[in-house]
Coordinates of C-alpha atoms in Angstrom, one line a residue:
M1 CA -10.7 18.1 -14.7
N2 CA -8.2 15.3 -13.0
E3 CA -9.3 12.7 -10.7
L4 CA -8.1 14.8 -7.8
S5 CA -9.8 18.0 -8.2
L6 CA -12.9 16.0 -9.3
V7 CA -12.8 14.3 -5.9
A8 CA -12.0 17.7 -4.2
Q9 CA -15.1 19.1 -6.0
A10 CA -17.5 16.5 -4.8
A11 CA -16.0 16.6 -1.2
F12 CA -17.2 20.5 -1.1
Q13 CA -21.3 19.8 -1.9
P14 CA -23.6 20.8 0.4
A15 CA -24.1 18.3 3.2
N16 CA -27.5 17.7 2.1
T17 CA -26.3 16.0 -1.4
A18 CA -24.0 13.8 -0.4
D19 CA -25.8 11.6 -2.8
I20 CA -25.0 14.0 -5.6
A21 CA -21.6 14.4 -5.1
D22 CA -21.1 10.6 -4.9
A23 CA -22.7 10.3 -8.2
L24 CA -20.3 13.1 -9.4
V25 CA -17.5 10.8 -8.6
N26 CA -19.0 7.0 -9.5
S27 CA -20.1 8.5 -12.9
S28 CA -16.9 10.3 -14.0
G29 CA -15.2 6.8 -14.7
L30 CA -12.8 7.2 -11.7
R31 CA -14.2 4.1 -9.8
V32 CA -13.0 1.1 -10.4
D33 CA -16.1 -1.6 -10.3
I34 CA -16.8 -3.2 -7.1
Q35 CA -16.7 -6.5 -8.0
R36 CA -13.0 -6.1 -9.6
R37 CA -11.6 -4.9 -6.4
R38 CA -13.5 -6.5 -3.6
G39 CA -11.4 -7.1 -1.0
R40 CA -9.7 -3.9 -1.1
G41 CA -9.3 -0.6 0.4
A42 CA -9.3 2.0 -2.2
G43 CA -12.1 2.8 -4.8
M44 CA -9.9 4.7 -7.5
N45 CA -6.6 3.7 -9.2
P46 CA -5.3 7.1 -10.4
G47 CA -2.3 7.7 -12.2
G48 CA 0.8 8.4 -10.3
R49 CA 1.5 11.9 -10.1
F50 CA 4.9 11.9 -11.8
E51 CA 2.9 10.4 -15.0
P52 CA 1.6 12.1 -18.1
T53 CA -1.0 10.3 -18.3
E54 CA -4.7 9.6 -16.0
R55 CA -6.8 6.5 -16.1
V56 CA -10.4 6.6 -16.3
A57 CA -13.0 4.0 -16.9
Y58 CA -14.9 4.3 -20.6
D59 CA -17.3 2.2 -22.1
D60 CA -16.6 2.2 -25.7
G61 CA -19.6 0.1 -26.4
W62 CA -18.2 -2.8 -26.8
T63 CA -18.8 -3.8 -23.0
T64 CA -15.2 -4.8 -22.5
L65 CA -15.5 -3.0 -18.8
E66 CA -17.4 -6.5 -18.0
D67 CA -14.6 -8.7 -19.1
M68 CA -12.1 -6.9 -17.1
P69 CA -10.2 -9.0 -14.7
P70 CA -10.3 -8.3 -10.9
F71 CA -7.3 -6.7 -9.3
R72 CA -5.2 -9.9 -8.2
T73 CA -1.8 -9.6 -5.9
E74 CA 1.2 -9.6 -7.8
V75 CA 4.6 -9.7 -6.5
Q76 CA 7.7 -8.8 -8.4
V77 CA 11.4 -8.7 -7.1
E78 CA 12.9 -5.6 -6.0
K79 CA 16.5 -5.1 -5.5
P80 CA 17.9 -2.5 -3.5
R81 CA 21.6 -1.6 -2.7
T82 CA 20.7 -1.5 0.5
A83 CA 18.5 -2.6 3.6
I84 CA 18.7 0.0 5.9
T85 CA 17.0 3.5 4.8
R86 CA 18.3 6.9 7.1
N87 CA 16.3 9.5 8.4
E88 CA 16.9 12.9 9.9
S89 CA 13.2 14.2 10.8
P90 CA 13.4 15.5 14.3
D91 CA 9.6 14.5 15.2
I92 CA 10.9 10.4 14.6
P93 CA 11.8 8.3 17.7
F94 CA 14.5 6.5 14.9
D95 CA 17.2 7.4 12.4
R96 CA 16.9 3.9 10.2
S97 CA 14.5 1.6 9.4
V98 CA 14.2 -1.8 7.0
N99 CA 11.1 -2.3 4.8
P100 CA 11.0 -6.0 3.5
Y101 CA 8.4 -4.6 1.4
R102 CA 6.9 -2.2 -0.8
G103 CA 3.2 -1.8 -1.2
C104 CA 0.8 -3.2 1.3
E105 CA -1.7 -6.0 0.8
H106 CA -3.7 -4.9 3.8
G107 CA -5.3 -2.0 2.0
C108 CA -5.9 0.3 4.8
I109 CA -7.5 3.3 2.7
Y110 CA -6.0 6.0 5.0
C111 CA -2.2 4.6 4.8
F112 CA 0.5 7.7 4.8
A113 CA 3.0 5.5 2.6
R114 CA 0.4 5.1 -0.5
P115 CA 2.0 8.1 -2.5
T116 CA 5.7 6.4 -2.4
H117 CA 4.1 4.0 -5.0
A118 CA 4.3 7.1 -7.4
Y119 CA 8.4 6.8 -7.7
M120 CA 7.5 3.4 -9.4
G121 CA 5.2 4.6 -11.8
L122 CA 2.4 3.0 -10.3
S123 CA -1.1 4.8 -8.7
A124 CA -1.3 5.1 -4.5
G125 CA -4.8 3.9 -5.5
L126 CA -5.5 -0.2 -5.9
D127 CA -2.0 -0.6 -7.3
F128 CA -0.7 0.3 -4.1
E129 CA -2.2 -2.7 -1.9
S130 CA -2.1 -5.5 -5.2
K131 CA 1.1 -4.9 -7.1
L132 CA 3.9 -5.4 -4.4
F133 CA 7.3 -5.5 -4.2
A134 CA 9.5 -7.9 -2.1
K135 CA 13.4 -7.7 -1.1
P136 CA 14.6 -10.7 -0.6
D137 CA 17.9 -9.5 -0.5
A138 CA 17.2 -7.7 2.4
P139 CA 18.7 -9.6 4.8
R140 CA 21.9 -10.1 2.6
L141 CA 22.0 -6.7 2.5
L142 CA 21.6 -5.9 6.1
E143 CA 24.2 -8.6 7.7
R144 CA 26.9 -6.7 4.7
E145 CA 25.9 -3.2 6.9
L146 CA 26.0 -4.0 10.3
A147 CA 29.4 -5.5 9.5
K148 CA 31.0 -2.6 7.8
P149 CA 33.8 -1.0 9.8
G150 CA 32.5 2.1 12.4
Y151 CA 28.9 1.0 11.8
K152 CA 27.2 2.7 15.2
P153 CA 24.2 0.4 16.4
R154 CA 20.8 2.0 17.3
T155 CA 17.2 0.9 17.0
I156 CA 16.0 -0.4 13.5
A157 CA 12.2 0.5 13.1
I158 CA 10.3 -1.9 11.3
G159 CA 7.1 -1.7 9.7
T160 CA 7.2 2.5 9.3
N161 CA 6.2 2.1 6.2
T162 CA 5.0 -0.7 4.7
D163 CA 3.8 -3.6 7.3
P164 CA 6.5 -6.5 7.3
Y165 CA 3.9 -8.7 8.2
Q166 CA 1.5 -8.1 5.3
P167 CA 0.0 -11.6 3.9
I168 CA 2.5 -12.1 1.7
E169 CA 5.3 -12.7 4.5
R170 CA 3.6 -15.9 5.0
E171 CA 5.4 -17.0 2.1
W172 CA 8.2 -14.7 1.3
R173 CA 9.2 -14.8 5.3
I174 CA 11.5 -12.2 4.7
M175 CA 11.2 -10.4 8.0
R176 CA 11.8 -13.6 9.5
Q177 CA 15.2 -13.5 7.8
V178 CA 15.8 -10.0 9.0
L179 CA 15.2 -10.8 12.8
E180 CA 17.6 -13.6 12.7
V181 CA 20.0 -11.4 11.6
L182 CA 19.3 -9.0 14.1
Q183 CA 19.3 -11.5 16.1
K184 CA 23.0 -13.0 15.7
A185 CA 24.2 -9.6 16.0
N186 CA 22.3 -8.6 18.9
H187 CA 21.0 -5.3 17.3
P188 CA 18.3 -3.7 18.4
V189 CA 14.8 -3.6 17.1
A190 CA 11.4 -2.1 17.1
I191 CA 8.7 -3.4 15.1
V192 CA 5.3 -1.9 14.3
T193 CA 2.3 -3.9 12.6
K194 CA -1.3 -4.4 12.6
S195 CA -1.1 -8.2 11.7
A196 CA -1.2 -11.6 13.9
L197 CA 1.3 -13.2 12.1
I198 CA 4.0 -11.4 13.9
T199 CA 3.1 -14.3 16.9
R200 CA 4.9 -16.7 14.1
D201 CA 7.8 -14.9 15.6
I202 CA 8.0 -14.9 19.6
D203 CA 10.8 -17.5 19.5
I204 CA 13.0 -15.1 18.0
L205 CA 11.6 -11.8 19.2
A206 CA 11.3 -13.5 23.2
A207 CA 15.2 -14.7 23.2
M208 CA 16.2 -10.7 22.2
A209 CA 13.4 -9.2 24.6
E210 CA 15.2 -10.9 27.2
K211 CA 18.5 -9.4 26.1
G212 CA 16.2 -5.4 25.9
L213 CA 16.9 -5.6 22.4
A214 CA 13.3 -6.1 21.3
K215 CA 9.7 -3.9 21.6
V216 CA 6.6 -4.0 19.8
A217 CA 3.7 -2.1 19.2
I218 CA 0.8 -3.3 17.4
S219 CA -1.9 -0.9 15.8
V220 CA -5.0 -1.2 16.9
T221 CA -7.1 1.5 15.0
T222 CA -10.9 0.1 16.3
L223 CA -12.7 -2.7 17.9
D224 CA -15.2 -2.1 15.1
R225 CA -15.3 -5.4 13.1
K226 CA -17.3 -3.7 10.8
L227 CA -15.4 -0.3 10.3
A228 CA -12.1 -2.3 10.5
R229 CA -13.2 -4.5 7.7
T230 CA -14.0 -1.9 5.4
M231 CA -11.1 0.6 6.4
E232 CA -8.4 -2.1 6.8
P233 CA -9.8 -5.1 4.5
R234 CA -6.9 -7.7 4.8
A235 CA -5.3 -6.8 8.1
S236 CA -6.1 -8.9 11.1
T237 CA -9.2 -8.5 13.2
P238 CA -9.7 -6.4 15.8
T239 CA -9.6 -9.5 18.5
R240 CA -6.7 -11.0 16.6
R241 CA -4.9 -7.8 17.5
L242 CA -5.2 -7.9 20.9
E243 CA -4.9 -11.7 21.4
A244 CA -1.6 -10.7 19.2
I245 CA -0.5 -8.3 22.4
R246 CA -1.8 -10.6 25.0
R247 CA 0.7 -13.8 23.2
L248 CA 3.5 -11.4 22.7
S249 CA 3.3 -10.0 26.2
E250 CA 3.6 -13.1 27.9
A251 CA 6.2 -14.0 26.0
G252 CA 8.3 -10.9 28.1
I253 CA 8.2 -9.6 25.2
P254 CA 7.6 -5.3 25.7
T255 CA 4.2 -4.7 24.1
A256 CA 2.5 -1.2 22.9
V257 CA -0.9 -0.5 21.9
M258 CA -0.6 1.8 18.8
M259 CA -4.0 3.5 18.1
A260 CA -2.7 5.0 14.4
P261 CA -4.9 6.7 12.9
V262 CA -7.3 8.7 15.3
I263 CA -10.1 9.8 12.3
P264 CA -12.1 12.4 14.0
A265 CA -16.2 11.9 14.1
L266 CA -15.2 7.8 12.7
N267 CA -13.1 6.3 15.6
D268 CA -11.8 8.9 17.8
H269 CA -14.8 8.0 20.3
E270 CA -12.8 4.8 20.4
I271 CA -9.6 6.0 22.6
E272 CA -10.5 4.9 26.1
R273 CA -11.9 1.7 24.4
V274 CA -9.1 0.9 22.6
L275 CA -6.8 1.8 25.5
D276 CA -8.6 0.1 27.9
S277 CA -8.5 -3.4 25.7
G278 CA -4.8 -2.9 25.6
K279 CA -3.9 -2.5 28.8
A280 CA -6.2 -5.8 29.0
A281 CA -4.4 -7.6 27.0
G282 CA -1.0 -6.7 28.4
A283 CA 0.5 -3.6 26.5
C284 CA 2.3 -1.9 28.9
E285 CA 2.8 1.2 26.7
A286 CA 0.4 3.4 24.4
S287 CA 0.7 6.2 21.6
Y288 CA -1.3 7.4 18.6
V289 CA -0.9 9.2 15.4
L290 CA -3.5 11.7 13.8
L291 CA -4.9 10.8 10.5
R292 CA -2.6 11.8 7.8
L293 CA -3.7 12.7 4.5
P294 CA -0.5 13.9 2.0
L295 CA -0.4 14.0 -1.5
E296 CA -2.5 11.4 -3.3
V297 CA -3.7 9.6 0.0
S298 CA -6.6 12.6 0.7
P299 CA -8.6 12.5 -2.7
L300 CA -8.9 8.5 -2.1
F301 CA -9.5 8.9 1.5
R302 CA -12.2 11.0 1.1
D303 CA -13.8 8.8 -2.0
W304 CA -13.6 6.3 0.3
L305 CA -15.8 8.0 2.8
L306 CA -18.1 9.3 0.0
Q307 CA -19.1 5.7 -0.4
N308 CA -19.0 4.2 2.9
Y309 CA -19.9 7.1 5.1
P310 CA -21.5 9.9 3.3
D311 CA -23.5 11.1 5.8
R312 CA -19.9 11.8 7.9
Y313 CA -17.6 12.8 5.3
R314 CA -18.3 16.4 5.2
H315 CA -17.8 16.3 9.3
V316 CA -15.1 14.5 9.5
M317 CA -13.2 16.7 6.8
S318 CA -14.1 19.3 8.7
L319 CA -12.5 18.7 11.9
V320 CA -9.5 17.4 9.8
R321 CA -9.0 20.9 8.7
S322 CA -9.3 22.5 11.7
M323 CA -6.9 20.4 13.2
R324 CA -4.3 21.0 9.9
G325 CA -4.1 24.5 9.7
G326 CA -7.7 24.6 7.4
K327 CA -6.0 21.9 5.0
D328 CA -6.2 18.6 4.3
Y329 CA -2.9 18.0 5.5
D330 CA 0.1 19.7 7.5
A331 CA 3.4 18.3 6.8
E332 CA 5.5 20.4 9.1
F333 CA 8.0 19.1 11.5
G334 CA 6.3 18.6 14.9
K335 CA 2.6 18.7 14.3
R336 CA 2.1 16.5 11.4
M337 CA 1.9 13.8 14.1
K338 CA -0.9 15.1 16.1
G339 CA -1.9 18.3 14.7
A340 CA -3.0 21.2 16.0
G341 CA -5.9 23.4 17.3
P342 CA -8.5 22.8 20.4
Y343 CA -9.9 19.6 18.6
A344 CA -6.4 18.0 18.2
W345 CA -5.1 19.3 22.1
Q346 CA -8.9 17.7 23.2
I347 CA -7.8 14.3 21.8
S348 CA -4.5 14.6 23.1
R349 CA -5.5 15.0 26.5
R350 CA -8.1 12.2 26.6
F351 CA -5.5 10.1 25.4
E352 CA -3.1 11.4 28.7
M353 CA -5.5 11.5 30.9
A354 CA -6.8 7.4 29.9
T355 CA -2.6 6.8 29.5
K356 CA -2.2 8.2 33.3
R357 CA -5.8 6.0 34.3
L358 CA -4.2 2.9 33.0
G359 CA -0.6 3.3 33.9
L360 CA 0.5 3.1 30.2
G361 CA 3.9 4.5 29.6
R362 CA 4.0 6.5 26.1
R363 CA 6.5 4.5 24.5
S364 CA 9.5 5.3 26.2
M365 CA 11.4 2.1 26.9
Q366 CA 15.1 2.4 25.6
L367 CA 16.7 -0.7 24.1
R368 CA 20.0 -1.4 24.8
D369 CA 22.9 -1.1 21.8
D370 CA 25.8 -1.9 24.2
L371 CA 25.6 -5.6 23.2
F372 CA 26.1 -5.5 19.5
V373 CA 28.4 -7.9 18.0
P374 CA 29.1 -7.5 14.2
P375 CA 28.8 -10.0 11.9
N376 CA 31.8 -12.0 10.4
G377 CA 31.8 -9.6 7.3
S378 CA 30.7 -12.3 5.0
G379 CA 29.6 -10.4 1.8
V380 CA 31.4 -6.6 2.6
Q381 CA 34.0 -7.3 -0.2
L382 CA 31.3 -7.6 -2.7
S383 CA 30.9 -3.5 -1.7
L384 CA 33.9 -2.9 -3.4
L385 CA 33.6 -4.4 -6.8

């Protein structure tokens, strides 16, 4: 039995035997010792879905498990051919994005981007939050792409896959260089982050916002510091995120409070409080996304529930499935972000009523694209070699 099916089996144990389900996974060798993963989100590091082998912890009698080192953040350089990623998804309000990094040290257990690490031959579990890839060539490539003849400017979204302001940005500063390229070209940009580090770049963002070229969404998943610490171990605290909203708003940067994801029976009771706090901090818009559990994210999230909220995990998953057509996840366009069914409708109505009461828009602000000035073309000729 592989990692995914074993966690799935545990998830269907009777409610009064959650401890048995937890013990089943714990004794299987799937979980990594807590001392090795302290400060991380995932409790497992299963092999990628394209890999021919699976990994489990097995004591061979030589007590070597105790000697294994903790998971430390490692950063490798990735050399992409392009900086801009295109998409044609009908339920996403942008058609292009830039990702300065692959993987994310924040370690959010619910992150829908975790499965992308399988394309690197790595795990969506602990590898995703500890084996990271930086793209230092991204600013140069972006400038080259913006300078190509016929390029038509539209808002570039950043932070849609992994957070551009995760901790390693303090050292690599790739995101700031990307912003400098966009500012020089008067190109519109929309940023999503859950890091207060974004306030470092207020000087650039404020100048762009004054021209109608920039807006930011800060993800505030919960106001409960304990839940945030468990669920998003290396992201900024809720208080610091609200402070970031305040500072960005005061600098004239349109800022939204984004509750992503909404998790039934875990943080959905906080919808109104999060929106109230975001409005008080200066947010002018708001949005939410329902919990998404594609591919490897589902067993990782369910294992996290078993470890941290065993009394609630069956209820949480029951509600999730009620909004996903009886499955852990439904990737159908139009449903994947908001779900379907009575409980999903209730969440939508609560959010709609709260935003109306507070006067918060639904992230409808349009950025300007008529000020675009193509870069001088530096590096364009290299693409012909």
